[in-house]
Amino acid sequence: MHSMTHHYHIQVKGIVQGVGFRPFVYNVAVSHNLCGSVSNDTEGVTIHLEGPDEAIKQCVDIIRNNPPPLAQIIDIKITKLPPNGFKSFTILQSNTTGTRDVFIPPDVAICHECLEDFFDVHNRRYHYPFTTCTHCGPRFSIIDDIPYDRDNTAMKPFSMCPQCYEEYTNPHNRRFHTQPNACPQCGPHIVLCDSSGKVIQSQFDAIISQLQTILKHHIVALKSVGGYHLACDATNDHCVNLLRMRKGRPFKPFAIMVSSLQFLETFCLVTQKEKELLLSKERPIVLLKLQKDIVSPYVAPGLTYIGVMLPYTPFQHMLFSSNDESIYVMTSANISDEPIIYNDDDAFERLGTIADYFVTYNRQILSHTDDSVVYVVDEKPYFVRRSRGYVPAPIFIKETPLHILATGGDLKNSFALARNNVAIVSQFLGDLATPWGNDLYRKTIAHFCKIFDVKPKLIAHDMHPNYFTTMFAQEQTTLQTVAVQHHHAHIASVCQEHSIEEPVIGIAYDGTGYGTDHTLWGSELLIADTKEFIRAAHFDYFGLPGGEHAIKDPWKIGLSLLMTSSVDDSTFFTQKQEKEFVKEIVYKTINCPATCSIGRLFDGVAAILGVAHHISTEAEAAMLLEEKALEAIKDTTVFEVPIKQEQTLVIDTAHIIQEIVNMIELHVPVAAIAMRFHRAIAEVTITTACKLREHYSINKVALSGGVFHNRILLHLITTGLAKKSFDVYTPHKLPCNDGGIALGQIAIARENIHV
């Protein structure tokens, strides 16, 4: 009999800690009558299986093909060893080896079973807001180090009571080795405070009933999984407006939270793909089309699409316990475009003038994460913001010989780390314009380098000399640095995601990026792979009066466009005392850099059409212009845009402006002009791509850049290219805005390494 016994050592790498992997292996092994052991270590999970060959093979197949819901296997190495004489199957203590190769699971929504426990009056976790198990709840946000053991998490201060410990040590229990396992006796607890931090209520059910009343008329800061939210009644105009005033956020839309999909469908249009996303364990904010005016118009001023999410924590489910038709604003608690506030001291200090009340709890958030934001076009999902629920899941890449840090951009920042064949892209860090944002950026990079054991030898950064991320890279004087052109990074990111190694026609449309000729690019058609690029086509240049400051005053961009197009501007922007001054800046090109950015073109056209003269947040003018165009979506009139043959193909921007002014003079409705402008951009893009295909014999097209958050443009260009038989690639794992460029920086740096 002994000769039939085989012994295999199995090393599993990937997201295999904090996801119930060891009890899963234990139960599979025991059910196949195998002996051996399973343990966590800093490389992943190590398994010894001893028994008949056939049983071991079946066991390994189940591990490989049906792992626990939150697990993600990257690699399984199997080595045959001499029999060891194991007498049973055991779960061993974690051990620390030299290399660290563990990936940490993202924070996910409460699972169905835990929710049942939470609402079961006979369960000891009835109404306990930190109810969790192996398959759900916080992970990334509470981890300080690996291996993923309780002592390396924010749960360290909480000692388990005998009942929790019994669950934790029982391999047959759903909470076996669930590090955040706790109950009302031994775990964290919630308190309701006033804005000065004084505790008003500490009994959970009482907090909820008081809160449901408070939220009708007040603004509350709620501590969630990855940071604080600011919440109020989304149907109360006064409340929502007050939040806008206190937050200094006149336009940027707020997200809302509702109790259920059923209720949501009474006032929003929800497609099949949008339903899947709303109900997924990641629980992102999904941008949906409003059908009925049920929320305050101040939630998303002037917009038809609204960001909606469903509850993902027990506490959030409780918010709807007395009225499942409540609608709450649930927006990140931050100071204008900075990262989310997640530290309790910062919250009281920085949000005390915004929130009337605070709901907080006594467990630390170690890694902040905003809610992720997605939208769906033609039933395909796209990220606006990739954060909670998705970070830090790994992205597989081509093997890299060195550890690389890519610093990302300065707006909507996410950085990335790469080693071996894996890249980890950080959570959304927002705009890096403030000392607070800069400090958090440095801390988050240090934390990621620690938990993923990355020791960068090479830093990839944007070419823009004035970016904070560029300066940060240049501070690291002992490391090799690679400067990467912004739009090349956008396209390389898409190539990397889709494992494309040959050159593509890369269409990078965005606000602005620093070009190799030191001008501001943003309407690029590149011939690019992950190593190098040729700038093959772009829109024509125009002046940006006052430089990047003009972004807040689209009328100045509009005036510059009218002047560049030699159009009589006397009937435009007539009330402006500054008009003559701006005209002089453009004529004399004083502090008026040249740009060809489509983002800025959209801003200028929005101003010329009277849709937006001054704005408070990036892309506001473009969003309002898209909104206008949606009113005339059925208008199919197209005007041709000439393409000039210079050293590169140059799309005639002046002609677009002349056409728009002609339509204004013919009293064509603004909505129709807005729609025709969108169609013209799409058509000339497709025509240019066809010319490039002819010249370079390339059929693959990759699209990226923040302008593709525009649904109309994304739909028209992707479907139009497909009709011309192009293979079209778009980003789905990362945002098309600057939140995705770090992956492209890694791909380009890897191909340009001088080892």
Short mmCIF file of N, CA and C in Angstrom, two decimals, residues 19 29 100 117 124 136 247 294 347 394 399 403 416 435 453-454 505 593 619 623 631 635 658 689:
data_model
loop_
_atom_site.label_atom_id
_atom_site.label_comp_id
_atom_site.label_asym_id
_atom_site.label_seq_id
_atom_site.Cartn_x
_atom_site.Cartn_y
_atom_site.Cartn_z
N VAL A 19 -8.56 35.30 1.91
CA VAL A 19 -9.70 34.95 1.05
C VAL A 19 -10.23 33.56 1.37
N ALA A 29 -8.74 18.76 0.67
CA ALA A 29 -7.80 17.66 0.96
C ALA A 29 -8.46 16.59 1.83
N ARG A 100 8.99 38.00 -0.83
CA ARG A 100 7.59 38.31 -0.51
C ARG A 100 6.85 38.40 -1.84
N ASP A 117 -26.95 37.10 8.66
CA ASP A 117 -26.56 37.12 10.09
C ASP A 117 -26.90 38.47 10.71
N ARG A 124 -25.96 36.25 17.05
CA ARG A 124 -25.19 37.11 17.98
C ARG A 124 -24.59 38.33 17.25
N CYS A 136 -15.90 38.19 2.36
CA CYS A 136 -16.36 39.57 2.17
C CYS A 136 -15.69 40.54 3.13
N LYS A 247 -18.68 72.87 0.72
CA LYS A 247 -17.57 72.13 0.12
C LYS A 247 -16.87 72.96 -0.95
N ILE A 294 -36.48 62.84 -9.47
CA ILE A 294 -36.82 62.44 -8.10
C ILE A 294 -35.80 63.00 -7.11
N ALA A 347 -10.20 64.19 9.86
CA ALA A 347 -11.63 64.34 9.57
C ALA A 347 -12.23 65.46 10.43
N PRO A 394 -3.76 42.55 -9.08
CA PRO A 394 -2.63 42.67 -10.01
C PRO A 394 -3.06 42.67 -11.48
N GLU A 399 7.28 40.07 -18.69
CA GLU A 399 8.34 40.02 -17.67
C GLU A 399 9.22 41.27 -17.72
N HIS A 403 12.80 46.06 -10.95
CA HIS A 403 11.63 46.61 -10.26
C HIS A 403 11.44 48.05 -10.74
N ALA A 416 2.14 53.28 -10.22
CA ALA A 416 2.15 51.82 -10.39
C ALA A 416 3.53 51.27 -10.07
N PRO A 435 0.13 70.41 -0.64
CA PRO A 435 1.11 69.72 0.22
C PRO A 435 0.53 68.46 0.84
N ASP A 453 6.79 44.40 -1.51
CA ASP A 453 8.22 44.09 -1.54
C ASP A 453 8.87 44.50 -2.86
N VAL A 454 8.59 45.74 -3.26
CA VAL A 454 9.21 46.28 -4.48
C VAL A 454 10.30 47.26 -4.07
N ILE A 505 -2.30 52.24 -34.39
CA ILE A 505 -2.65 53.66 -34.55
C ILE A 505 -3.24 54.05 -33.20
N PRO A 593 0.72 79.99 -24.61
CA PRO A 593 1.34 78.82 -25.25
C PRO A 593 0.43 78.22 -26.32
N ALA A 619 -13.11 69.82 -16.97
CA ALA A 619 -14.04 69.13 -17.90
C ALA A 619 -15.50 69.57 -17.75
N MET A 623 -18.46 68.66 -20.40
CA MET A 623 -19.62 67.87 -19.95
C MET A 623 -20.92 68.58 -20.32
N GLU A 631 -29.31 66.42 -26.35
CA GLU A 631 -30.67 66.89 -26.67
C GLU A 631 -30.98 66.74 -28.15
N ASP A 635 -29.89 64.24 -34.55
CA ASP A 635 -29.45 65.09 -35.67
C ASP A 635 -28.22 64.43 -36.31
N GLN A 658 -15.15 78.01 -38.06
CA GLN A 658 -15.90 78.75 -39.09
C GLN A 658 -17.28 78.12 -39.33
N ALA A 689 -7.66 58.15 -39.43
CA ALA A 689 -7.20 56.78 -39.13
C ALA A 689 -7.11 55.96 -40.43
#
